[in-house]
CSV table of C-alpha atoms in Angstrom, one decimal:
chain,number,residue,atom,x,y,z
A,167,GLN,CA,-6.7,3.1,18.0
A,168,LEU,CA,-4.2,0.8,16.3
A,169,GLN,CA,-1.0,2.4,15.0
A,170,LEU,CA,2.0,1.2,13.1
A,171,GLN,CA,5.5,2.7,13.4
A,172,GLU,CA,8.5,1.9,11.3
A,173,SER,CA,12.0,2.0,12.7
A,174,GLY,CA,15.3,1.5,11.0
A,175,PRO,CA,18.9,2.7,10.5
A,176,GLY,CA,18.2,5.4,7.9
A,177,LEU,CA,21.6,4.9,6.2
A,178,VAL,CA,23.0,1.6,5.0
A,179,LYS,CA,26.2,0.8,3.2
A,180,PRO,CA,26.0,-0.9,-0.2
A,181,SER,CA,26.2,-4.8,0.0
A,182,GLU,CA,25.1,-4.7,3.7
A,183,THR,CA,21.8,-5.9,5.1
A,184,LEU,CA,18.9,-3.5,5.8
A,185,SER,CA,16.8,-4.2,8.8
A,186,LEU,CA,13.5,-2.6,9.5
A,187,THR,CA,11.0,-3.1,12.3
A,188,CYS,CA,7.3,-2.2,12.5
A,189,THR,CA,5.9,-1.8,16.0
A,190,VAL,CA,2.1,-2.3,16.3
A,191,SER,CA,0.5,-0.4,19.2
A,192,GLY,CA,-3.1,-0.1,20.3
A,193,GLY,CA,-4.0,-3.6,19.2
A,194,SER,CA,-2.7,-7.1,18.9
A,195,ILE,CA,-0.6,-8.4,15.9
A,196,SER,CA,-2.1,-11.9,16.6
A,197,SER,CA,-5.3,-11.4,14.7
A,198,SER,CA,-6.8,-14.0,12.5
A,199,SER,CA,-8.1,-11.3,10.1
A,200,TYR,CA,-4.9,-9.7,9.1
A,201,TYR,CA,-1.5,-10.1,7.5
A,202,TRP,CA,1.3,-7.6,8.2
A,203,GLY,CA,3.2,-6.2,5.2
A,204,TRP,CA,6.0,-4.1,3.9
A,205,ILE,CA,5.6,-1.8,0.9
A,206,ARG,CA,8.1,0.6,-0.6
A,207,GLN,CA,8.0,3.6,-3.0
A,208,PRO,CA,11.0,4.2,-5.2
A,209,PRO,CA,11.5,7.9,-6.2
A,210,GLY,CA,9.1,8.8,-9.0
A,211,ARG,CA,7.5,5.4,-9.1
A,212,GLY,CA,4.5,3.7,-7.8
A,213,LEU,CA,4.2,1.7,-4.6
A,214,GLU,CA,5.8,-1.8,-4.6
A,215,TRP,CA,4.5,-4.6,-2.3
A,216,ILE,CA,7.5,-6.4,-0.9
A,217,ALA,CA,6.2,-9.1,1.5
A,218,SER,CA,3.6,-10.0,4.0
A,219,ILE,CA,3.4,-12.3,7.0
A,220,TYR,CA,0.6,-13.9,9.1
A,221,TYR,CA,1.0,-13.9,12.9
A,222,GLY,CA,1.3,-17.7,12.8
A,223,GLY,CA,4.4,-17.3,10.6
A,224,SER,CA,3.1,-17.9,7.0
A,225,THR,CA,5.0,-15.7,4.6
A,226,TYR,CA,4.3,-14.2,1.2
A,227,TYR,CA,6.9,-12.5,-1.0
A,228,ASN,CA,6.9,-10.5,-4.2
A,229,PRO,CA,9.1,-12.6,-6.6
A,230,PHE,CA,11.1,-9.5,-7.7
A,231,LEU,CA,12.8,-9.2,-4.3
A,232,LYS,CA,12.2,-12.7,-2.8
A,233,SER,CA,15.8,-13.8,-3.1
A,234,ARG,CA,17.1,-10.9,-0.9
A,235,VAL,CA,14.2,-10.4,1.5
A,236,THR,CA,13.1,-12.1,4.8
A,237,ILE,CA,10.0,-11.1,6.7
A,238,SER,CA,9.5,-12.2,10.3
A,239,VAL,CA,7.1,-11.6,13.2
A,240,ASP,CA,7.6,-11.4,17.0
A,241,THR,CA,4.2,-11.7,18.6
A,242,SER,CA,5.6,-11.3,22.1
A,243,LYS,CA,6.8,-7.8,21.1
A,244,ASN,CA,3.9,-7.0,18.8
A,245,GLN,CA,6.4,-6.4,16.0
A,246,PHE,CA,7.2,-7.6,12.6
A,247,SER,CA,10.4,-7.1,10.7
A,248,LEU,CA,12.0,-7.0,7.2
A,249,LYS,CA,15.6,-7.7,6.2
A,250,VAL,CA,16.9,-6.9,2.8
A,251,ASN,CA,20.3,-8.4,1.9
A,252,SER,CA,23.0,-7.1,-0.4
A,253,VAL,CA,21.5,-3.7,-0.7
A,254,THR,CA,22.3,-1.3,-3.6
A,255,ALA,CA,21.4,2.3,-4.4
A,256,ALA,CA,18.3,0.9,-6.0
A,257,ASP,CA,17.0,0.0,-2.5
A,258,THR,CA,17.1,3.7,-1.5
A,259,THR,CA,13.5,4.6,-1.0
A,260,LEU,CA,10.7,5.1,1.5
A,261,TYR,CA,9.6,1.9,3.3
A,262,TYR,CA,6.1,1.5,4.7
A,263,CYS,CA,4.7,-1.1,7.0
A,264,ALA,CA,1.0,-1.8,6.8
A,265,ARG,CA,-1.8,-4.0,8.1
A,266,HIS,CA,-3.0,-6.2,5.4
A,267,TYR,CA,-6.7,-7.1,5.7
A,268,CYS,CA,-7.6,-10.6,4.4
A,269,GLY,CA,-11.2,-9.9,3.7
A,270,ALA,CA,-14.5,-11.4,4.7
A,271,GLY,CA,-13.6,-14.8,3.3
A,272,GLY,CA,-10.6,-15.3,5.6
A,273,CYS,CA,-6.9,-15.3,5.2
A,274,TYR,CA,-5.7,-17.4,2.2
A,275,GLY,CA,-2.7,-17.0,0.0
A,276,GLY,CA,-1.6,-13.6,1.3
A,277,ARG,CA,-4.4,-11.8,-0.5
A,278,GLY,CA,-5.9,-8.6,0.8
A,279,TYR,CA,-5.7,-4.8,0.8
A,280,PHE,CA,-3.7,-2.5,3.1
A,281,ASP,CA,-6.2,-0.8,5.5
A,282,LEU,CA,-3.8,0.8,7.9
A,283,TRP,CA,-0.3,2.2,7.2
A,284,GLY,CA,2.6,3.6,9.0
A,285,ARG,CA,4.1,7.0,8.0
A,286,GLY,CA,7.1,5.4,6.4
A,287,THR,CA,10.8,5.4,7.0
A,288,LEU,CA,13.4,6.7,4.5
A,289,VAL,CA,16.3,4.4,3.8
A,290,THR,CA,19.4,5.6,2.0
A,291,VAL,CA,22.0,3.2,0.6
A,292,SER,CA,25.3,5.0,0.4
A,293,SER,CA,28.9,4.5,1.4
B,114,GLU,CA,2.2,-9.8,-12.9
B,115,ILE,CA,-0.7,-7.5,-13.4
B,116,VAL,CA,0.4,-4.0,-14.5
B,117,LEU,CA,-1.9,-1.2,-13.4
B,118,THR,CA,-1.8,2.0,-15.5
B,119,GLN,CA,-3.3,5.1,-14.0
B,120,SER,CA,-4.4,8.1,-16.0
B,121,PRO,CA,-4.1,11.0,-16.2
B,122,GLY,CA,-0.7,11.4,-14.5
B,123,THR,CA,-1.8,14.8,-13.2
B,124,LEU,CA,-5.3,16.3,-12.9
B,125,SER,CA,-5.5,20.0,-12.4
B,126,LEU,CA,-8.9,21.0,-10.9
B,127,SER,CA,-10.5,23.6,-8.7
B,128,PRO,CA,-12.2,23.0,-5.3
B,129,GLY,CA,-15.8,22.0,-5.9
B,130,GLU,CA,-15.1,20.3,-9.3
B,131,ARG,CA,-15.5,16.6,-10.0
B,132,ALA,CA,-12.5,14.4,-10.4
B,133,THR,CA,-12.5,11.2,-12.3
B,134,LEU,CA,-9.4,9.0,-12.1
B,135,SER,CA,-8.8,5.9,-14.2
B,136,CYS,CA,-6.9,2.6,-13.4
B,137,ARG,CA,-6.5,0.1,-16.2
B,138,ALA,CA,-5.2,-3.4,-15.6
B,139,SER,CA,-3.1,-5.4,-18.1
B,140,GLN,CA,-5.4,-8.4,-17.4
B,141,SER,CA,-8.7,-8.9,-15.7
B,142,VAL,CA,-8.6,-8.3,-11.9
B,143,ARG,CA,-10.1,-11.3,-10.2
B,144,SER,CA,-13.4,-10.6,-8.3
B,145,SER,CA,-12.8,-6.9,-8.6
B,146,TYR,CA,-10.2,-7.1,-5.9
B,147,LEU,CA,-9.1,-3.5,-6.4
B,148,ALA,CA,-8.4,-0.8,-3.8
B,149,TRP,CA,-7.7,2.9,-4.0
B,150,TYR,CA,-5.4,4.9,-1.6
B,151,GLN,CA,-4.7,8.6,-0.9
B,152,GLN,CA,-1.2,9.7,-0.3
B,153,LYS,CA,0.0,13.0,1.1
B,154,PRO,CA,3.6,14.0,1.8
B,155,GLY,CA,4.7,13.0,5.3
B,156,GLN,CA,1.5,11.1,6.1
B,157,ALA,CA,0.6,7.5,6.1
B,158,PRO,CA,-1.3,6.4,3.0
B,159,ARG,CA,-5.0,6.1,3.6
B,160,LEU,CA,-7.3,3.4,2.2
B,161,LEU,CA,-10.3,4.9,0.4
B,162,ILE,CA,-12.0,2.1,-1.5
B,163,TYR,CA,-11.7,-1.7,-1.5
B,164,ASP,CA,-13.4,-4.4,-3.6
B,165,ALA,CA,-13.6,-1.8,-6.3
B,166,SER,CA,-16.6,0.1,-4.9
B,167,SER,CA,-16.8,-0.3,-1.1
B,168,ARG,CA,-15.8,2.8,0.9
B,169,ALA,CA,-13.5,2.2,3.8
B,170,THR,CA,-14.5,3.2,7.3
B,171,GLY,CA,-14.7,7.0,7.8
B,172,ILE,CA,-14.3,7.9,4.1
B,173,PRO,CA,-16.7,10.6,3.0
B,174,ASP,CA,-19.4,9.7,0.4
B,175,ARG,CA,-18.0,12.1,-2.1
B,176,PHE,CA,-15.5,9.3,-2.8
B,177,SER,CA,-16.8,6.5,-5.0
B,178,GLY,CA,-15.3,3.7,-6.9
B,179,GLY,CA,-16.5,1.6,-9.8
B,180,GLY,CA,-15.5,-0.7,-12.6
B,181,SER,CA,-14.7,-4.3,-13.2
B,182,GLY,CA,-12.5,-6.5,-15.3
B,183,THR,CA,-9.7,-4.3,-16.5
B,184,ASP,CA,-11.1,-0.8,-16.1
B,185,PHE,CA,-11.7,0.9,-12.8
B,186,THR,CA,-12.4,4.5,-11.7
B,187,LEU,CA,-12.3,6.6,-8.6
B,188,THR,CA,-14.6,9.6,-8.6
B,189,ILE,CA,-14.5,12.5,-6.2
B,190,SER,CA,-17.8,14.2,-6.7
B,191,ARG,CA,-16.8,17.6,-5.3
B,192,LEU,CA,-13.2,18.3,-4.5
B,193,GLU,CA,-12.5,19.7,-1.0
B,194,PRO,CA,-9.2,21.4,-0.2
B,195,GLU,CA,-8.0,18.4,1.7
B,196,ASP,CA,-8.5,16.1,-1.3
B,197,PHE,CA,-5.6,17.4,-3.3
B,198,ALA,CA,-3.2,14.5,-3.1
B,199,VAL,CA,-1.8,11.5,-5.0
B,200,TYR,CA,-4.2,8.6,-5.5
B,201,SER,CA,-3.0,5.1,-6.2
B,202,CYS,CA,-4.8,1.9,-7.2
B,203,GLN,CA,-3.8,-1.6,-6.1
B,204,GLN,CA,-5.0,-5.0,-7.2
B,205,TYR,CA,-5.1,-8.0,-4.8
B,206,GLY,CA,-6.7,-10.5,-7.1
B,207,THR,CA,-3.4,-12.1,-8.4
B,208,SER,CA,-0.1,-12.3,-6.6
B,209,PRO,CA,2.1,-10.4,-6.6
B,210,TRP,CA,-0.2,-7.6,-5.5
B,211,THR,CA,0.6,-4.5,-7.6
B,212,PHE,CA,0.0,-0.8,-7.5
B,213,GLY,CA,-0.5,1.8,-10.2
B,214,GLN,CA,2.0,4.7,-10.6
B,215,GLY,CA,-0.4,7.2,-9.1
B,216,THR,CA,-2.4,10.2,-10.2
B,217,LYS,CA,-1.7,13.6,-8.7
B,218,VAL,CA,-4.8,15.8,-8.1
B,219,GLU,CA,-3.5,19.4,-7.9
B,220,ILE,CA,-5.1,22.7,-7.4
B,221,LYS,CA,-5.7,24.6,-10.7
């Protein structure tokens, strides 16, 4: 059974770069039917999609964070990663990685729903 | 971007009762590309419904989704104890993909 597990530092200082990794186990990240994405949930607010990536390297970003975010994939390690630059207290939240299913019509434009999620990792930005 | 507004914010019901959750979009959701998720503290969110009305694998048939355009609903026909949780909708018709703020279904 495929599983996703987030890993990251937990605590990051303001203005530094947050780096998170999602390890996919029980299946291959190199699937033509899926993207792989990051979502976060600020306290008291709804979920926010951050970015998604296809195993071939195509990337899709939410404009609200695009200038500070980079998503990447390492198929040899069955992992994908997220970097958020110049973090502030507003980036303190729970971060999820998820498998992002393209749908029966195939993978186009980053569209799809999140059919499998990790449990999330809490990141705190504080000095 | 499409803003999804969920109502009510909190639904207080007893086991066995019917729950009806609403998700309203600020503009039409293309091709009814709308999903529903269940969230419990400390657990991975779980996909319940996709394409507005299709149940995900392994989801009990007491969960059903409906709607089109700008108005969507998630119905839980008879609440089981494990159904008390937060439910969120998500549209994937127009990028950026967006989520509602969630509806908490709590035990009355």
